[in-house]
mmCIF file of C-alpha atoms in Angstrom:
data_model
loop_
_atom_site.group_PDB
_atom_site.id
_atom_site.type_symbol
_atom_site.label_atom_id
_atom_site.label_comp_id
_atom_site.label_asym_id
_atom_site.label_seq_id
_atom_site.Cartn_x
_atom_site.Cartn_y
_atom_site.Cartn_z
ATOM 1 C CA UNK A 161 20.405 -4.923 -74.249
ATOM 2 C CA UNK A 162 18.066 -2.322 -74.210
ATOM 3 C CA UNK A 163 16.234 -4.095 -77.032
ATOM 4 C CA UNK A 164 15.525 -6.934 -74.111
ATOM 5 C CA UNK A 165 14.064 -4.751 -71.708
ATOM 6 C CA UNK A 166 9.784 -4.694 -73.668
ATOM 7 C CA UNK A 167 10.420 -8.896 -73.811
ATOM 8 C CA UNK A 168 10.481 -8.774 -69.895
ATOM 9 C CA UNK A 169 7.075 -7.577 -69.679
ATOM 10 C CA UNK A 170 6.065 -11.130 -71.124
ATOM 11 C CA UNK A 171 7.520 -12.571 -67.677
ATOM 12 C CA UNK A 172 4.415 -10.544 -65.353
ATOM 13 C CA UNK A 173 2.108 -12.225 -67.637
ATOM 14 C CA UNK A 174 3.142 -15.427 -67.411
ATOM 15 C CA UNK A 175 2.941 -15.486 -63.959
ATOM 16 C CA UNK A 176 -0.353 -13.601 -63.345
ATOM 17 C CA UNK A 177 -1.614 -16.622 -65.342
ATOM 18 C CA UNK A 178 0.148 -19.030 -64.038
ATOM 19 C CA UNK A 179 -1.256 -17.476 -60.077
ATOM 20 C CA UNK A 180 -4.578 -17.538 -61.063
ATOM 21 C CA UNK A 181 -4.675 -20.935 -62.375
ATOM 22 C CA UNK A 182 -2.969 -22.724 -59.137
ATOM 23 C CA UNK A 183 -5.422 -20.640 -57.035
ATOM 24 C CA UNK A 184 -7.679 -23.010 -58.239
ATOM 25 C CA UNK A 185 -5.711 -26.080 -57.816
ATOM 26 C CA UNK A 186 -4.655 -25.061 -54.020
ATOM 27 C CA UNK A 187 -8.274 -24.237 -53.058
ATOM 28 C CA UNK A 188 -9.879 -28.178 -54.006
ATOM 29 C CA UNK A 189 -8.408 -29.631 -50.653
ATOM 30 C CA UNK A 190 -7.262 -33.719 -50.718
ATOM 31 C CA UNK A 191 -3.918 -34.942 -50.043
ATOM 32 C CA UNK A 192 -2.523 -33.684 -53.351
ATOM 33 C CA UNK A 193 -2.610 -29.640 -52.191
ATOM 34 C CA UNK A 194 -0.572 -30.757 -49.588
ATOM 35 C CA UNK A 195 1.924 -28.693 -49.913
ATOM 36 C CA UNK A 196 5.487 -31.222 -49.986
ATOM 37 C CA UNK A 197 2.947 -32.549 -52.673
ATOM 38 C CA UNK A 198 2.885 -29.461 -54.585
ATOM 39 C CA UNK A 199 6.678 -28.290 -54.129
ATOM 40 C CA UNK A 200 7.134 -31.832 -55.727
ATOM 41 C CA UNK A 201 5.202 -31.559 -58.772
ATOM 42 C CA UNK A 202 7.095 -28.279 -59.273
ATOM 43 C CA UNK A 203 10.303 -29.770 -59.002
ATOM 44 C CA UNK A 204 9.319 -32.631 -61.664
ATOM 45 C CA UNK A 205 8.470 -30.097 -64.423
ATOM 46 C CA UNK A 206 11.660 -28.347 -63.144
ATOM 47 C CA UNK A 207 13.285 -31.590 -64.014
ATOM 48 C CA UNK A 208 11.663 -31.586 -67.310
ATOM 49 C CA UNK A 209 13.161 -28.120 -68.518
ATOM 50 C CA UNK A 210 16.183 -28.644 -66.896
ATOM 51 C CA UNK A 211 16.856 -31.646 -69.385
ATOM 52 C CA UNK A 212 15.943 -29.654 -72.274
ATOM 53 C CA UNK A 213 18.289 -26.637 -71.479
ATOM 54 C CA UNK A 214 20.957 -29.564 -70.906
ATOM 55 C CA UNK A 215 20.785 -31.181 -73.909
ATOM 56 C CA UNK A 216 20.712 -27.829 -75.735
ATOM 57 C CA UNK A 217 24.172 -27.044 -73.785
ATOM 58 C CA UNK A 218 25.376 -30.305 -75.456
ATOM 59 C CA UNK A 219 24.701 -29.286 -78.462
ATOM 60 C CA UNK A 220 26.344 -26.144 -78.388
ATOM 61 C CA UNK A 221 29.213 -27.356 -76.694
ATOM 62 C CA UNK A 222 28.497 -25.239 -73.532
ATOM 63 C CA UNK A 223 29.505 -26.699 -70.102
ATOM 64 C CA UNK A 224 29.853 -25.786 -66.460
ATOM 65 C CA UNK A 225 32.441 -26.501 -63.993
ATOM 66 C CA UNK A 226 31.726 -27.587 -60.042
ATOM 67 C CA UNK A 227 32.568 -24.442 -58.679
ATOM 68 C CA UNK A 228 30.212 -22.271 -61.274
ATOM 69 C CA UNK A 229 27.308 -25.011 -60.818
ATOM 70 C CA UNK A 230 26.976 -25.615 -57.040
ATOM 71 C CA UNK A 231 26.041 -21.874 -55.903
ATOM 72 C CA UNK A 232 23.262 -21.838 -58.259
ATOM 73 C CA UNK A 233 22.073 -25.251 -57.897
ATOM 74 C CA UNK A 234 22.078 -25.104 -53.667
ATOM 75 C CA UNK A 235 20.140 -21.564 -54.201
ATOM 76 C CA UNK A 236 17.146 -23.952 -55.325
ATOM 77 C CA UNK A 237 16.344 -23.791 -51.776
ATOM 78 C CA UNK A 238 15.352 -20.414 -51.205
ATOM 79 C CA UNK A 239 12.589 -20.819 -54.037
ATOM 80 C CA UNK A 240 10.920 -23.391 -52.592
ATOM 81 C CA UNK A 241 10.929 -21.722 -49.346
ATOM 82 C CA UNK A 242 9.449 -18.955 -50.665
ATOM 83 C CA UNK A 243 7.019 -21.388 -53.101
ATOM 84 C CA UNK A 244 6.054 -23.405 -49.795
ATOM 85 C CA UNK A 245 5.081 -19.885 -48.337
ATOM 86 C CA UNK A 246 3.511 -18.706 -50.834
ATOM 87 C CA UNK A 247 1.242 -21.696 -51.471
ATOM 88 C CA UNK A 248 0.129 -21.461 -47.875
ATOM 89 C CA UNK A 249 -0.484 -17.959 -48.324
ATOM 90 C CA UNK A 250 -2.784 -19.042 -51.321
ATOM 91 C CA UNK A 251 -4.813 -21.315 -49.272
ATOM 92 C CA UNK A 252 -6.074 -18.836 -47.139
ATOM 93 C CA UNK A 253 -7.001 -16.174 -49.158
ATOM 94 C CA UNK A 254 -7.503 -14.688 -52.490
ATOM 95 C CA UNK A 255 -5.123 -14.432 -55.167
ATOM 96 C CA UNK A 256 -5.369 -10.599 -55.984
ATOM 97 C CA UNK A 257 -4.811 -9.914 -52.090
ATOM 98 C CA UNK A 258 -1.983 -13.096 -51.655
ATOM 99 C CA UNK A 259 0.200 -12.196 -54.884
ATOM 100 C CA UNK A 260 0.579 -8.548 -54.451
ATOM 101 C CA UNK A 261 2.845 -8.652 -51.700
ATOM 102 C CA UNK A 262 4.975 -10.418 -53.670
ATOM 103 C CA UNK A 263 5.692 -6.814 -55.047
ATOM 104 C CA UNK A 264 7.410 -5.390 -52.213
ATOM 105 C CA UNK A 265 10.102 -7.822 -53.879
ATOM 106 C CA UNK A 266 12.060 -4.902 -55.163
ATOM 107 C CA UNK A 267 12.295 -3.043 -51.571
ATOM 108 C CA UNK A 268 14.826 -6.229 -50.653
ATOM 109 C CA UNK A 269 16.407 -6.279 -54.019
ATOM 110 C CA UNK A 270 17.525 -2.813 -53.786
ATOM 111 C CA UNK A 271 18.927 -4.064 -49.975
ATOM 112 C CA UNK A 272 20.678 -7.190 -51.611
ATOM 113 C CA UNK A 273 21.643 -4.736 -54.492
ATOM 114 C CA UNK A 274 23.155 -2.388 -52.521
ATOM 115 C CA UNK A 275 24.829 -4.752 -49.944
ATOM 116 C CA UNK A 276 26.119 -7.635 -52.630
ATOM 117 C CA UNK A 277 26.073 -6.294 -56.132
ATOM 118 C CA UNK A 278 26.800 -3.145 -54.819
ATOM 119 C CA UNK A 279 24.370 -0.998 -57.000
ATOM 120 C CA UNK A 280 23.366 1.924 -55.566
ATOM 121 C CA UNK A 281 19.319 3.136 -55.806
ATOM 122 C CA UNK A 282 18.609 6.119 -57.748
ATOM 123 C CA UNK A 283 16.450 9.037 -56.655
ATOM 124 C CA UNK A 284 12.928 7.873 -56.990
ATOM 125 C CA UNK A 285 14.020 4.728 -55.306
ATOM 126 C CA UNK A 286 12.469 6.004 -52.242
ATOM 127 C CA UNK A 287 9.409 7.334 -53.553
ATOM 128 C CA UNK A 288 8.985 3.906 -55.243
ATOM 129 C CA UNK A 289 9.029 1.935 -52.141
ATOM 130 C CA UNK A 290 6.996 3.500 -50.499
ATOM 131 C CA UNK A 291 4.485 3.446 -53.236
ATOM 132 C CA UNK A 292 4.826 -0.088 -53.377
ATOM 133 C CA UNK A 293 4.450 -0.890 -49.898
ATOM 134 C CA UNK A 294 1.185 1.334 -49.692
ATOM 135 C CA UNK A 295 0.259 -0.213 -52.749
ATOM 136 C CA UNK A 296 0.632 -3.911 -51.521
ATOM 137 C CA UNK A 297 -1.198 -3.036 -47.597
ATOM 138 C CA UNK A 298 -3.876 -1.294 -49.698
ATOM 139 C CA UNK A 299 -4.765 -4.927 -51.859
ATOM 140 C CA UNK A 300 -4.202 -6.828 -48.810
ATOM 141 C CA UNK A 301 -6.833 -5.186 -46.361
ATOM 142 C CA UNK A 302 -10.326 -6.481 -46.059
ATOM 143 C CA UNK A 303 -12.835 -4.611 -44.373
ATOM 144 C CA UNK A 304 -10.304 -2.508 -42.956
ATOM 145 C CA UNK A 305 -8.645 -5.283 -41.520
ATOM 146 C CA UNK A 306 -5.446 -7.220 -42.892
ATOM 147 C CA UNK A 307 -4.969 -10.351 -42.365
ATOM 148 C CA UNK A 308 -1.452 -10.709 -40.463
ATOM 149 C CA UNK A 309 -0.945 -14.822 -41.082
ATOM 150 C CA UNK A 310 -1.084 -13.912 -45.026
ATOM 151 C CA UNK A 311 1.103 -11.565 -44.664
ATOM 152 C CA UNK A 312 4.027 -13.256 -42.585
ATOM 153 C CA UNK A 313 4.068 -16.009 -44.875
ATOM 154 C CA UNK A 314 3.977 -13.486 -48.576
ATOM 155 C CA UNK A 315 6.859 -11.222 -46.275
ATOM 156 C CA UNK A 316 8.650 -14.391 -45.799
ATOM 157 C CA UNK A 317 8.303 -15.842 -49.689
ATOM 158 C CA UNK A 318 9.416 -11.936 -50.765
ATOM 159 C CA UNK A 319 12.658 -11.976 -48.390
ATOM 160 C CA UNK A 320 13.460 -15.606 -49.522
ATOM 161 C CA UNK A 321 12.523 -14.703 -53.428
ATOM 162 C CA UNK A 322 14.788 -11.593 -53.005
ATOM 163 C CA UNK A 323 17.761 -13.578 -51.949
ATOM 164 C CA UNK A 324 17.166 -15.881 -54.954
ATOM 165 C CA UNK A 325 17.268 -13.620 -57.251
ATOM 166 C CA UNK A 326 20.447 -11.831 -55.221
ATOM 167 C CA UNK A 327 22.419 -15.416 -55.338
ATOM 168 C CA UNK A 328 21.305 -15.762 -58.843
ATOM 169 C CA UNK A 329 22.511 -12.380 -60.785
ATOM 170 C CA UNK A 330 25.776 -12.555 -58.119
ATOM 171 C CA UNK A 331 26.825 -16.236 -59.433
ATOM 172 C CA UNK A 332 25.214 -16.301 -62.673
ATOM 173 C CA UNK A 333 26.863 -13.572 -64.277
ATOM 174 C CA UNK A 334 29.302 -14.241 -66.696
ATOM 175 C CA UNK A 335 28.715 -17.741 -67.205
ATOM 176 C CA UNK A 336 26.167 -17.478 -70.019
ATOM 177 C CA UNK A 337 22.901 -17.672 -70.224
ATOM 178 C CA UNK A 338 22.384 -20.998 -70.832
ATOM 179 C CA UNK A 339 24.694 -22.434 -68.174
ATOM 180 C CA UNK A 340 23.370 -20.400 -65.375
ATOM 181 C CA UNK A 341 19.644 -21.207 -66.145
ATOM 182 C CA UNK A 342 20.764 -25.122 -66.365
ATOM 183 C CA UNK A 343 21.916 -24.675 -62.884
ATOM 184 C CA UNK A 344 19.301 -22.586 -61.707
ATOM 185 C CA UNK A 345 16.911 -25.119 -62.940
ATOM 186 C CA UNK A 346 18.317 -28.057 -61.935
ATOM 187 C CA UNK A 347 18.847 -26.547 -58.228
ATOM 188 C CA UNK A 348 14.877 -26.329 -58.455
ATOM 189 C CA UNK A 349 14.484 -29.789 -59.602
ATOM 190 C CA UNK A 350 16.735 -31.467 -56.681
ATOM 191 C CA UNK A 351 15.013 -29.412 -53.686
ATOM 192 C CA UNK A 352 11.493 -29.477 -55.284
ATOM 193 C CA UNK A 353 12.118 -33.541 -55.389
ATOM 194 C CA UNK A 354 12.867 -34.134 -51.944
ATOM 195 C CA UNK A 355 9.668 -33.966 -50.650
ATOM 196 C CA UNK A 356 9.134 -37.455 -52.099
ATOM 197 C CA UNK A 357 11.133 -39.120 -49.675
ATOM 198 C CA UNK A 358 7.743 -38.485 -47.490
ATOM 199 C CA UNK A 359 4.980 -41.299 -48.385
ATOM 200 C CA UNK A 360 2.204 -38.892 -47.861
ATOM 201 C CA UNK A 361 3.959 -36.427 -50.361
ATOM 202 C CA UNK A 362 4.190 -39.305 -53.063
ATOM 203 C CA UNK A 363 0.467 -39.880 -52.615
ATOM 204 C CA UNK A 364 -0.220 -36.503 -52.916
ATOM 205 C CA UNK A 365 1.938 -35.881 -56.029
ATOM 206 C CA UNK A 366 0.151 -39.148 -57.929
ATOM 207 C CA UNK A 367 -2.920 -38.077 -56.817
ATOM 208 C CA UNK A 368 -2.425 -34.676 -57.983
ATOM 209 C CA UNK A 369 -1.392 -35.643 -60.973
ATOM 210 C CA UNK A 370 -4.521 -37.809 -61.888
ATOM 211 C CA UNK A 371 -6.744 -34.733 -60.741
ATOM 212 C CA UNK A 372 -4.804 -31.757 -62.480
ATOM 213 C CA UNK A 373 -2.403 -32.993 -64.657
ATOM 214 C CA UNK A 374 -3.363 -30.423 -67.382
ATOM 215 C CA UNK A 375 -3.638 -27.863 -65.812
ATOM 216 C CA UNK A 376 -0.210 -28.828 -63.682
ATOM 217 C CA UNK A 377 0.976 -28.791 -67.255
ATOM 218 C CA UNK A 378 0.022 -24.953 -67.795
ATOM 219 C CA UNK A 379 0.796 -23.412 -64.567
ATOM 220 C CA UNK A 380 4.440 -25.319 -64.298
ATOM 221 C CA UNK A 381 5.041 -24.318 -68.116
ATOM 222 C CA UNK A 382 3.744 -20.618 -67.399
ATOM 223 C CA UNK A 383 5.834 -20.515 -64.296
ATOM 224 C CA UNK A 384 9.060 -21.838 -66.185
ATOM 225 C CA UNK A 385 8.831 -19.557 -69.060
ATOM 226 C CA UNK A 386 8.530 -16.510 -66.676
ATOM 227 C CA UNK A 387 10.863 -17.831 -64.321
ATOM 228 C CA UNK A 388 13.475 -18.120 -67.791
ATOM 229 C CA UNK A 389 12.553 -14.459 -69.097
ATOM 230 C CA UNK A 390 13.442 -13.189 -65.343
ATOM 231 C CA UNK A 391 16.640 -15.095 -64.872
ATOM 232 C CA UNK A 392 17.701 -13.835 -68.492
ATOM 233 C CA UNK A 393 16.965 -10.272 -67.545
ATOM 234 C CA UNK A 394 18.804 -10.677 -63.966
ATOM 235 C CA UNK A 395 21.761 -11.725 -66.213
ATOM 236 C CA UNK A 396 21.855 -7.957 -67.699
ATOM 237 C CA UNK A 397 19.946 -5.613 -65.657
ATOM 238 C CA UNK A 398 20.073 -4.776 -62.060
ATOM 239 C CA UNK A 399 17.971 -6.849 -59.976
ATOM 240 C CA UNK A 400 15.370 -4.573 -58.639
ATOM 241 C CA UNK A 401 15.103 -3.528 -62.216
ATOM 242 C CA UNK A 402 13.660 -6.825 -62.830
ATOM 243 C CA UNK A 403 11.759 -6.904 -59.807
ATOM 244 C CA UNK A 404 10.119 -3.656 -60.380
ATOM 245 C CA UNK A 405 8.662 -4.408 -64.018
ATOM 246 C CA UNK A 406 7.092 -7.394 -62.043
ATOM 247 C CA UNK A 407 5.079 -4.954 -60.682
ATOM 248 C CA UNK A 408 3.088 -4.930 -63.688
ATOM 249 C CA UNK A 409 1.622 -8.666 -62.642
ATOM 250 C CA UNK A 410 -0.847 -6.827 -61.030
ATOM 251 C CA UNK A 411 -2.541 -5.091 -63.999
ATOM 252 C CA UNK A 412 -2.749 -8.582 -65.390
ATOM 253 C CA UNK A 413 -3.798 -10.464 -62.613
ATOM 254 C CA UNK A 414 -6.790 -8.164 -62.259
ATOM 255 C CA UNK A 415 -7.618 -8.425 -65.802
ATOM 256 C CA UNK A 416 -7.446 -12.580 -65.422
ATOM 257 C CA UNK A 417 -10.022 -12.131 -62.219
ATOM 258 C CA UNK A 418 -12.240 -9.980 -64.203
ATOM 259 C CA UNK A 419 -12.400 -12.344 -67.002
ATOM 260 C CA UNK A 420 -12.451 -15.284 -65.392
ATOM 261 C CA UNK A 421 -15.563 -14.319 -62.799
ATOM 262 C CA UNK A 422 -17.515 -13.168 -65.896
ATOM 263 C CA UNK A 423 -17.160 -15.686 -68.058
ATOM 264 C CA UNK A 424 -16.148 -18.764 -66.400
ATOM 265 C CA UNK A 425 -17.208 -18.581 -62.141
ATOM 266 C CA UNK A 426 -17.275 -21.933 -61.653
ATOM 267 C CA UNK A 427 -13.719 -22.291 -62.144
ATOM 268 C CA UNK A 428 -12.421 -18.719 -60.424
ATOM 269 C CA UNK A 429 -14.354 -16.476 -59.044
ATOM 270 C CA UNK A 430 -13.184 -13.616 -56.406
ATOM 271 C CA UNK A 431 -15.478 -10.738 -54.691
ATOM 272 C CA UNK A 432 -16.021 -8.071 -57.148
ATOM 273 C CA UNK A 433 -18.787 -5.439 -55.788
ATOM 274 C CA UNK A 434 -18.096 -1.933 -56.454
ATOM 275 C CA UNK A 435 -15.994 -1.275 -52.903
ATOM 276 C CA UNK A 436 -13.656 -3.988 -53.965
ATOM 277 C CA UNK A 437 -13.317 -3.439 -57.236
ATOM 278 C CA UNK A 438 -12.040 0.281 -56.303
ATOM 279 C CA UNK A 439 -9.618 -0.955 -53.980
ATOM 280 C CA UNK A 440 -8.274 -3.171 -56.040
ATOM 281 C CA UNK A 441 -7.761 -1.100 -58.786
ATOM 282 C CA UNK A 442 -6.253 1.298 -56.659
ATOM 283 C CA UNK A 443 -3.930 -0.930 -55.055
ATOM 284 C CA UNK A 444 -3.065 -2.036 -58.572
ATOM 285 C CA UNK A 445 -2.218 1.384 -59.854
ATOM 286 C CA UNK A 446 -0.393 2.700 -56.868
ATOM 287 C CA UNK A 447 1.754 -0.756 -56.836
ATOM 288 C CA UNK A 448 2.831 -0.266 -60.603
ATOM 289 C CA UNK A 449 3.153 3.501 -60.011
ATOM 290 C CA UNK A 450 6.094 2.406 -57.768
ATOM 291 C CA UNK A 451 7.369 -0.182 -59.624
ATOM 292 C CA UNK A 452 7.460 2.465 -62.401
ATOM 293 C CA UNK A 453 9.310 4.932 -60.199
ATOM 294 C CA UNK A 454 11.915 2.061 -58.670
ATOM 295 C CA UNK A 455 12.956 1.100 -62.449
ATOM 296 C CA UNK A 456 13.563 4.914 -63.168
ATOM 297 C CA UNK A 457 16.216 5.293 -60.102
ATOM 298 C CA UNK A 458 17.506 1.873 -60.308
ATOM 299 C CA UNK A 459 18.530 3.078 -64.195
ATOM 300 C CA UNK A 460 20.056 6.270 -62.831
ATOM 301 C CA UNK A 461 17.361 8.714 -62.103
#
């Protein structure tokens, strides 16, 4: 498996990308970045690869029973609690301050490790942490300042994410990897649906659609393929593992925000004057410092 472990790198990409393209589609306002509206759009492309992992399982001949489906597929739930959060998170601020909170992800995974798949942390765990926490309060400040409703709702996405991931590598061990992403996905599809039974959430979600649909298209795809890599790597490595080479999201993200208010402001464009750019990059380096330091103990350092 250790062959695996560079391919997991691709996941941080994927969802830098994918973060910096829905910051665009959360900031226009209207009914269709309400967020049941968004959830719902999620869920459909959910729906989308869900089918396509299933009829690959036909294929091969690969099936699931009731009692290996259910777990996974009622875990949907947390995701979307943490998407919902998340997406309200991104709606009030910028991306490079919203999504790096997200890191602090592998400070609960090493609790849920520890406490359900009873993996204890190695050494540097600690040092890693608390990298990563200083890390994540350092991106998050602005003018000294942090901004408290931000981060309540990212704290509440990470705790939800973390026992996502938790449910995920607990039930979805063993059954394959096909199989437990089928269930996984299809879980996302059913709760990321419901929202439709609202009539202002159906507006939204056509509307959306008519407004976005590419670049729905990308950021659901992007979000997929990452969400696919990480499930696969949950499947074989511990979870804060995982977790901590997400940490690397960061470098990426800042790279996308660079690029992006150079070349093409109109679309995204975030504050870049010399004081920010220092923090950022700061925050950035001392958040994938930790990461760095949470994958050596969580491997036996």
């Amino acid at each position: 498996m250790a062959s695996l472990f560079p391919f997991l790198f691709l996941a941080p990409l994927c969802y830098a990308m994918a973060i910096l393209l829905d910051k665009k589609i959360v900031s226009s306002g209207g009914e269709e970045t309400w967020l049941p509206a968004l959830l719902a759009v999620g869920g459909a492309f959910n729906w989308l690869a869900a089918l396509g992992v299933g009829c690959w399982m036909s294929f091969a001949g690969q099936g699931l029973t009731l009692p290996e489906f259910w777990p996974l597929a009622a875990n949907g739930i947390t995701y979307w609690l943490a998407m919902g959060a998340y997406a309200a998170a991104m709606q009030r601020e910028e991306a490079t301050r919203v999504a790096p909170i997200l890191q602090m992800l592998p400070v609960f995974g090493i609790i849920a490790d520890v406490f359900v798949l009873h993996n204890m942390p190695g050494s540097f765990a600690s040092i890693g942490i608390a990298c990563v926490m200083l890390g994540c309060l350092l991106l998050n400040l602005r003018q000294g300042r942090l901004n408290k409703q931000v981060l309540l709702l990212m704290v509440l996405a990470t705790i939800m994410l973390a026992i996502n991931d938790t449910i995920f590598a607990r039930f979805g061990r063993g059954l394959g990897t096909a199989p437990a992403i089928f269930a996984d996905l299809t879980g996302k599809a059913a709760w990321g649906l419901l929202p439709l039974l609202l009539p202002r959430a159906r507006r939204g979600f056509v509307l959306g659609f008519r407004k976005f649909l590419w670049l729905f298209a990308l950021v659901d795809t992007l979000t997929i393929a990452a969400d696919g890599i990480a499930d696969v790597g949950k499947l074989y490595f511990p979870v804060s593992v995982i977790q901590a080479v997400d940490c690397t999201q960061e470098i990426f993200m800042l790279a996308g925000v660079f690029l992006f208010s150079h070349f093409a402001p109109r679309f995204l464009s975030e504050k870049l004057d010399g004081v920010s750019s220092v923090q950022k990059l700061t925050g950035c380096g001392v958040v994938v410092f930790g990461g760095v330091l949470i994958a050596m103990g969580q491997g036996g350092g």
